[in-house]
Amino acid sequence: MQNETGRLGDIIIEHQEKLLEGWLASLISRISRRDAHAEAELRQQASRFLKLVGTTLSKAGSTDIDSSAWQEARQLLGEISANRVRQGYSSIETANFVFSLKEPLTTYLQTELSGDPVTLVNEIMATNSLFDKLGLFTVESYQKSREQVIMRQQQELLELSTPVVQLWKDVLALPLIGTLDSARTQVVMESLLQKIVDTGASIAIIDITGVPTVDTLVAQHLLKTVAAARLMGADCIISGIRPQIAQTIVHLGVNLEDVITKATLADAFLVALQRAGSVIVQKDR
């Protein structure tokens, strides 16, 4: 590709230290975290990025940031964006890392090319276009990193909301709270099956006391979980069947005849102990 910025790369390399200090002053004044570690990290990132831009422009002579010549710069911006997501920076603060460099660069271009107005205008336009593209790339990287963090947090919350506990030898309990959807059912199933493998349990109690409503979809999810547990050699008992839920299941025509159901977790636990062959001694009241 034809060289779109004939002087910018040379100017960056020639005035790199002064450019860096001016740019850093602007960056530091805008960051929300004002401490020694944050400023040192910002200096390291800015120094590396400025050097990469100058070197890439001088060697490749191209402002096509999608080309292989800009790969290292894109990678650095991606790392900076991901790091700022974890640190709680906003997308605007992250984009300003790039956009704030336009002003000091424009000042140096005006000084160096003051005697050639045509070239000056072309260089400024090319510079603005380049850093607009780099800034937009930074925002895109920020959004992708943020989405990944949100997805990971959602997965962790799902895992935390579906704990499988061992109540007794050979007896597991899975208390469910909240709405069951396809994604959560998958986590429930995986957690239960893994616990069955780890403990060798033969009975699993699925307690739905904390599930607000049971519709056809929820019932199907429960049946799938029961079927998967059976394939692993464990029988399931569903507890927490309240009167309203019992009526709903009947009206929906959901077939739970092959599944033991109980009104409370205590009742289900008693049945589980009996099926597991444990001896229960009831004291006289």
Short mmCIF file of C-alpha atoms in Angstrom, two decimals:
data_model
loop_
_atom_site.label_atom_id
_atom_site.label_comp_id
_atom_site.label_asym_id
_atom_site.label_seq_id
_atom_site.Cartn_x
_atom_site.Cartn_y
_atom_site.Cartn_z
CA MET A 1 0.00 0.00 0.00
CA GLN A 2 1.16 3.51 -0.78
CA ASN A 3 2.73 5.47 2.08
CA GLU A 4 -0.14 7.56 3.47
CA THR A 5 1.86 9.33 6.18
CA GLY A 6 5.23 10.26 4.82
CA ARG A 7 6.51 12.11 7.88
CA LEU A 8 4.57 10.90 10.92
CA GLY A 9 6.71 7.86 11.62
CA ASP A 10 9.93 9.87 11.39
CA ILE A 11 8.53 12.60 13.65
CA ILE A 12 7.48 10.07 16.29
CA ILE A 13 10.90 8.42 16.30
CA GLU A 14 12.77 11.73 16.33
CA HIS A 15 10.71 13.32 19.14
CA GLN A 16 9.72 10.15 20.95
CA GLU A 17 10.80 11.16 24.47
CA LYS A 18 9.21 14.63 24.41
CA LEU A 19 6.07 13.25 22.76
CA LEU A 20 5.82 10.60 25.42
CA GLU A 21 6.07 13.08 28.28
CA GLY A 22 3.43 15.37 26.77
CA TRP A 23 1.12 12.47 26.05
CA LEU A 24 1.60 10.98 29.52
CA ALA A 25 0.75 14.29 31.17
CA SER A 26 -2.57 14.26 29.34
CA LEU A 27 -3.21 10.59 30.11
CA ILE A 28 -2.40 10.82 33.81
CA SER A 29 -4.65 13.85 34.25
CA ARG A 30 -7.59 11.80 32.93
CA ILE A 31 -7.21 8.47 34.73
CA SER A 32 -9.44 7.76 37.72
CA ARG A 33 -6.79 5.77 39.57
CA ARG A 34 -4.04 8.13 40.65
CA ASP A 35 -1.38 6.03 42.34
CA ALA A 36 2.25 5.16 41.69
CA HIS A 37 1.50 1.70 40.33
CA ALA A 38 -1.16 2.94 37.90
CA GLU A 39 1.09 5.71 36.60
CA ALA A 40 4.05 3.36 36.18
CA GLU A 41 1.88 0.89 34.28
CA LEU A 42 0.52 3.68 32.09
CA ARG A 43 4.02 4.91 31.31
CA GLN A 44 5.14 1.44 30.29
CA GLN A 45 2.10 0.95 28.03
CA ALA A 46 2.38 4.39 26.43
CA SER A 47 6.11 4.05 25.80
CA ARG A 48 5.70 0.68 24.15
CA PHE A 49 2.74 1.77 22.03
CA LEU A 50 4.38 4.99 20.83
CA LYS A 51 7.51 3.12 19.82
CA LEU A 52 5.45 0.49 17.98
CA VAL A 53 3.49 3.12 16.03
CA GLY A 54 6.65 5.01 15.01
CA THR A 55 8.49 1.84 13.98
CA THR A 56 5.52 0.42 12.07
CA LEU A 57 4.92 3.64 10.14
CA SER A 58 8.59 4.00 9.25
CA LYS A 59 9.06 0.39 8.13
CA ALA A 60 5.68 -0.46 6.61
CA GLY A 61 4.64 3.04 5.51
CA SER A 62 1.00 2.01 5.86
CA THR A 63 -1.93 3.09 7.99
CA ASP A 64 -3.88 -0.08 7.26
CA ILE A 65 -4.16 -1.34 10.83
CA ASP A 66 -5.66 -4.64 9.62
CA SER A 67 -2.42 -5.55 7.87
CA SER A 68 0.19 -7.88 9.34
CA ALA A 69 2.52 -4.92 9.92
CA TRP A 70 0.20 -3.67 12.68
CA GLN A 71 -0.27 -7.04 14.35
CA GLU A 72 1.95 -6.27 17.34
CA ALA A 73 0.26 -2.90 17.88
CA ARG A 74 -3.18 -4.52 17.73
CA GLN A 75 -2.08 -7.17 20.18
CA LEU A 76 -0.83 -4.53 22.61
CA LEU A 77 -4.08 -2.56 22.38
CA GLY A 78 -5.99 -5.77 23.01
CA GLU A 79 -3.93 -6.48 26.12
CA ILE A 80 -4.41 -2.91 27.39
CA SER A 81 -8.17 -3.09 26.79
CA ALA A 82 -8.53 -6.44 28.59
CA ASN A 83 -6.46 -5.16 31.50
CA ARG A 84 -8.59 -2.04 31.83
CA VAL A 85 -11.78 -4.06 31.85
CA ARG A 86 -10.46 -6.01 34.84
CA GLN A 87 -9.40 -2.79 36.56
CA GLY A 88 -12.82 -1.18 36.15
CA TYR A 89 -11.99 1.51 33.59
CA SER A 90 -14.76 2.67 31.27
CA SER A 91 -14.66 2.26 27.50
CA ILE A 92 -14.22 6.04 27.12
CA GLU A 93 -11.20 6.06 29.43
CA THR A 94 -9.75 3.14 27.46
CA ALA A 95 -10.31 4.81 24.09
CA ASN A 96 -8.75 8.05 25.33
CA PHE A 97 -5.47 6.17 25.65
CA VAL A 98 -5.27 6.37 21.85
CA PHE A 99 -7.29 9.49 21.06
CA SER A 100 -5.30 11.72 23.42
CA LEU A 101 -2.17 11.13 21.34
CA LYS A 102 -3.65 13.00 18.35
CA GLU A 103 -3.21 16.46 19.86
CA PRO A 104 0.54 16.33 20.64
CA LEU A 105 1.20 14.66 17.27
CA THR A 106 -0.70 17.40 15.47
CA THR A 107 1.36 20.04 17.28
CA TYR A 108 4.62 18.44 16.12
CA LEU A 109 3.33 18.08 12.56
CA GLN A 110 2.44 21.79 12.50
CA THR A 111 5.93 22.69 13.70
CA GLU A 112 7.75 20.40 11.29
CA LEU A 113 5.59 21.16 8.22
CA SER A 114 4.74 24.82 8.78
CA GLY A 115 6.37 25.76 5.46
CA ASP A 116 4.33 23.25 3.43
CA PRO A 117 0.61 23.79 4.08
CA VAL A 118 -0.58 21.17 1.58
CA THR A 119 1.58 18.42 3.03
CA LEU A 120 0.61 19.53 6.54
CA VAL A 121 -3.11 19.17 5.82
CA ASN A 122 -2.60 15.75 4.23
CA GLU A 123 -0.49 14.52 7.12
CA ILE A 124 -2.97 15.75 9.74
CA MET A 125 -5.87 14.10 7.91
CA ALA A 126 -3.96 10.82 7.62
CA THR A 127 -2.93 11.00 11.28
CA ASN A 128 -6.49 11.63 12.44
CA SER A 129 -7.75 8.77 10.31
CA LEU A 130 -5.09 6.40 11.67
CA PHE A 131 -5.75 7.15 15.33
CA ASP A 132 -9.51 7.10 14.82
CA LYS A 133 -9.15 3.54 13.51
CA LEU A 134 -6.82 2.57 16.36
CA GLY A 135 -9.22 4.12 18.86
CA LEU A 136 -12.19 2.22 17.44
CA PHE A 137 -10.17 -0.99 17.52
CA THR A 138 -9.46 -0.32 21.20
CA VAL A 139 -13.18 0.14 21.92
CA GLU A 140 -14.01 -3.10 20.08
CA SER A 141 -11.33 -4.96 22.05
CA TYR A 142 -12.69 -3.48 25.28
CA GLN A 143 -16.23 -4.62 24.47
CA LYS A 144 -15.10 -8.14 23.60
CA SER A 145 -13.06 -8.42 26.81
CA ARG A 146 -15.97 -7.06 28.84
CA GLU A 147 -18.37 -9.59 27.31
CA GLN A 148 -15.94 -12.39 28.14
CA VAL A 149 -15.72 -11.20 31.75
CA ILE A 150 -19.51 -11.01 32.02
CA MET A 151 -19.93 -14.50 30.55
CA ARG A 152 -17.32 -15.89 32.94
CA GLN A 153 -19.01 -14.22 35.91
CA GLN A 154 -22.40 -15.56 34.83
CA GLN A 155 -20.93 -19.05 34.60
CA GLU A 156 -19.40 -18.72 38.05
CA LEU A 157 -22.71 -17.49 39.48
CA LEU A 158 -24.51 -20.42 37.89
CA GLU A 159 -22.04 -22.83 39.46
CA LEU A 160 -22.39 -21.13 42.85
CA SER A 161 -26.18 -21.25 42.61
CA THR A 162 -26.24 -25.00 42.00
CA PRO A 163 -24.25 -26.56 44.87
CA VAL A 164 -24.34 -30.34 45.19
CA VAL A 165 -23.88 -31.45 48.80
CA GLN A 166 -23.41 -34.90 50.27
CA LEU A 167 -26.00 -35.44 53.01
CA TRP A 168 -25.08 -39.02 53.81
CA LYS A 169 -23.08 -41.85 52.42
CA ASP A 170 -24.53 -42.56 48.97
CA VAL A 171 -26.96 -39.63 49.28
CA LEU A 172 -26.56 -36.30 47.50
CA ALA A 173 -28.74 -33.21 47.58
CA LEU A 174 -29.11 -30.52 44.95
CA PRO A 175 -31.12 -27.54 46.27
CA LEU A 176 -32.35 -25.35 43.41
CA ILE A 177 -33.22 -21.68 43.86
CA GLY A 178 -34.58 -19.45 41.12
CA THR A 179 -35.69 -20.11 37.57
CA LEU A 180 -34.43 -23.06 35.56
CA ASP A 181 -33.51 -22.37 31.96
CA SER A 182 -31.53 -24.36 29.40
CA ALA A 183 -28.15 -22.87 30.34
CA ARG A 184 -28.65 -23.39 34.06
CA THR A 185 -30.02 -26.90 33.54
CA GLN A 186 -26.82 -27.81 31.74
CA VAL A 187 -24.75 -26.57 34.69
CA VAL A 188 -27.05 -28.41 37.14
CA MET A 189 -26.71 -31.62 35.19
CA GLU A 190 -22.93 -31.38 34.87
CA SER A 191 -22.50 -30.56 38.58
CA LEU A 192 -24.72 -33.42 39.69
CA LEU A 193 -23.18 -36.00 37.36
CA GLN A 194 -19.66 -35.00 38.37
CA LYS A 195 -20.55 -35.29 42.05
CA ILE A 196 -22.07 -38.73 41.43
CA VAL A 197 -18.80 -39.80 39.81
CA ASP A 198 -16.71 -38.30 42.63
CA THR A 199 -18.72 -39.83 45.50
CA GLY A 200 -20.24 -42.96 43.97
CA ALA A 201 -23.63 -41.89 45.36
CA SER A 202 -26.68 -43.96 44.46
CA ILE A 203 -29.39 -41.46 45.49
CA ALA A 204 -29.73 -37.82 44.49
CA ILE A 205 -32.34 -35.49 45.96
CA ILE A 206 -33.31 -32.56 43.73
CA ASP A 207 -35.03 -30.01 45.94
CA ILE A 208 -37.15 -27.43 44.11
CA THR A 209 -38.49 -25.61 47.16
CA GLY A 210 -36.75 -22.45 45.94
CA VAL A 211 -38.03 -22.69 42.36
CA PRO A 212 -40.86 -20.12 42.09
CA THR A 213 -42.79 -21.68 39.23
CA VAL A 214 -42.79 -24.95 37.34
CA ASP A 215 -43.90 -24.91 33.73
CA THR A 216 -43.54 -27.46 30.97
CA LEU A 217 -40.01 -26.37 30.16
CA VAL A 218 -38.86 -26.56 33.80
CA ALA A 219 -40.45 -29.99 34.17
CA GLN A 220 -38.67 -31.19 31.04
CA HIS A 221 -35.36 -29.90 32.40
CA LEU A 222 -35.93 -31.81 35.65
CA LEU A 223 -36.75 -35.01 33.79
CA LYS A 224 -33.61 -34.68 31.68
CA THR A 225 -31.52 -34.29 34.82
CA VAL A 226 -33.19 -37.35 36.38
CA ALA A 227 -32.58 -39.39 33.22
CA ALA A 228 -28.92 -38.36 33.06
CA ALA A 229 -28.40 -39.30 36.73
CA ARG A 230 -29.98 -42.70 36.12
CA LEU A 231 -27.55 -43.32 33.28
CA MET A 232 -24.80 -42.75 35.83
CA GLY A 233 -26.36 -45.31 38.18
CA ALA A 234 -28.12 -42.96 40.62
CA ASP A 235 -31.84 -42.68 41.35
CA CYS A 236 -33.39 -39.26 41.89
CA ILE A 237 -35.99 -37.99 44.32
CA ILE A 238 -37.64 -34.64 43.69
CA SER A 239 -38.61 -32.76 46.84
CA GLY A 240 -40.28 -29.41 47.48
CA ILE A 241 -43.49 -30.23 45.62
CA ARG A 242 -45.83 -27.57 46.98
CA PRO A 243 -49.62 -27.77 46.40
CA GLN A 244 -49.50 -25.08 43.72
CA ILE A 245 -46.68 -26.85 41.88
CA ALA A 246 -48.47 -30.20 42.16
CA GLN A 247 -51.59 -28.69 40.58
CA THR A 248 -49.55 -27.06 37.83
CA ILE A 249 -47.79 -30.33 36.99
CA VAL A 250 -51.14 -32.14 36.80
CA HIS A 251 -52.65 -29.45 34.56
CA LEU A 252 -49.60 -29.54 32.30
CA GLY A 253 -49.89 -33.30 31.95
CA VAL A 254 -46.24 -33.84 32.86
CA ASN A 255 -45.53 -37.49 33.61
CA LEU A 256 -43.58 -37.87 36.85
CA GLU A 257 -44.83 -41.37 37.60
CA ASP A 258 -41.36 -42.88 37.35
CA VAL A 259 -39.89 -40.32 39.74
CA ILE A 260 -40.29 -40.35 43.52
CA THR A 261 -41.61 -36.97 44.70
CA LYS A 262 -41.90 -35.62 48.23
CA ALA A 263 -43.28 -32.45 49.76
CA THR A 264 -40.19 -31.61 51.83
CA LEU A 265 -36.46 -32.23 51.77
CA ALA A 266 -36.73 -34.01 55.13
CA ASP A 267 -39.24 -36.50 53.73
CA ALA A 268 -37.03 -37.07 50.69
CA PHE A 269 -33.98 -37.57 52.90
CA LEU A 270 -35.82 -40.21 54.94
CA VAL A 271 -36.76 -42.12 51.77
CA ALA A 272 -33.20 -41.80 50.49
CA LEU A 273 -31.77 -43.30 53.68
CA GLN A 274 -34.21 -46.20 53.49
CA ARG A 275 -33.37 -46.88 49.85
CA ALA A 276 -29.66 -46.60 50.58
CA GLY A 277 -30.05 -49.26 53.29
CA SER A 278 -29.16 -47.04 56.23
CA VAL A 279 -30.68 -47.89 59.59
CA ILE A 280 -32.68 -45.12 61.20
CA VAL A 281 -33.51 -45.28 64.87
CA GLN A 282 -36.45 -43.12 65.84
CA LYS A 283 -36.59 -42.12 69.47
CA ASP A 284 -39.87 -42.13 71.32
CA ARG A 285 -41.20 -38.72 72.00
#
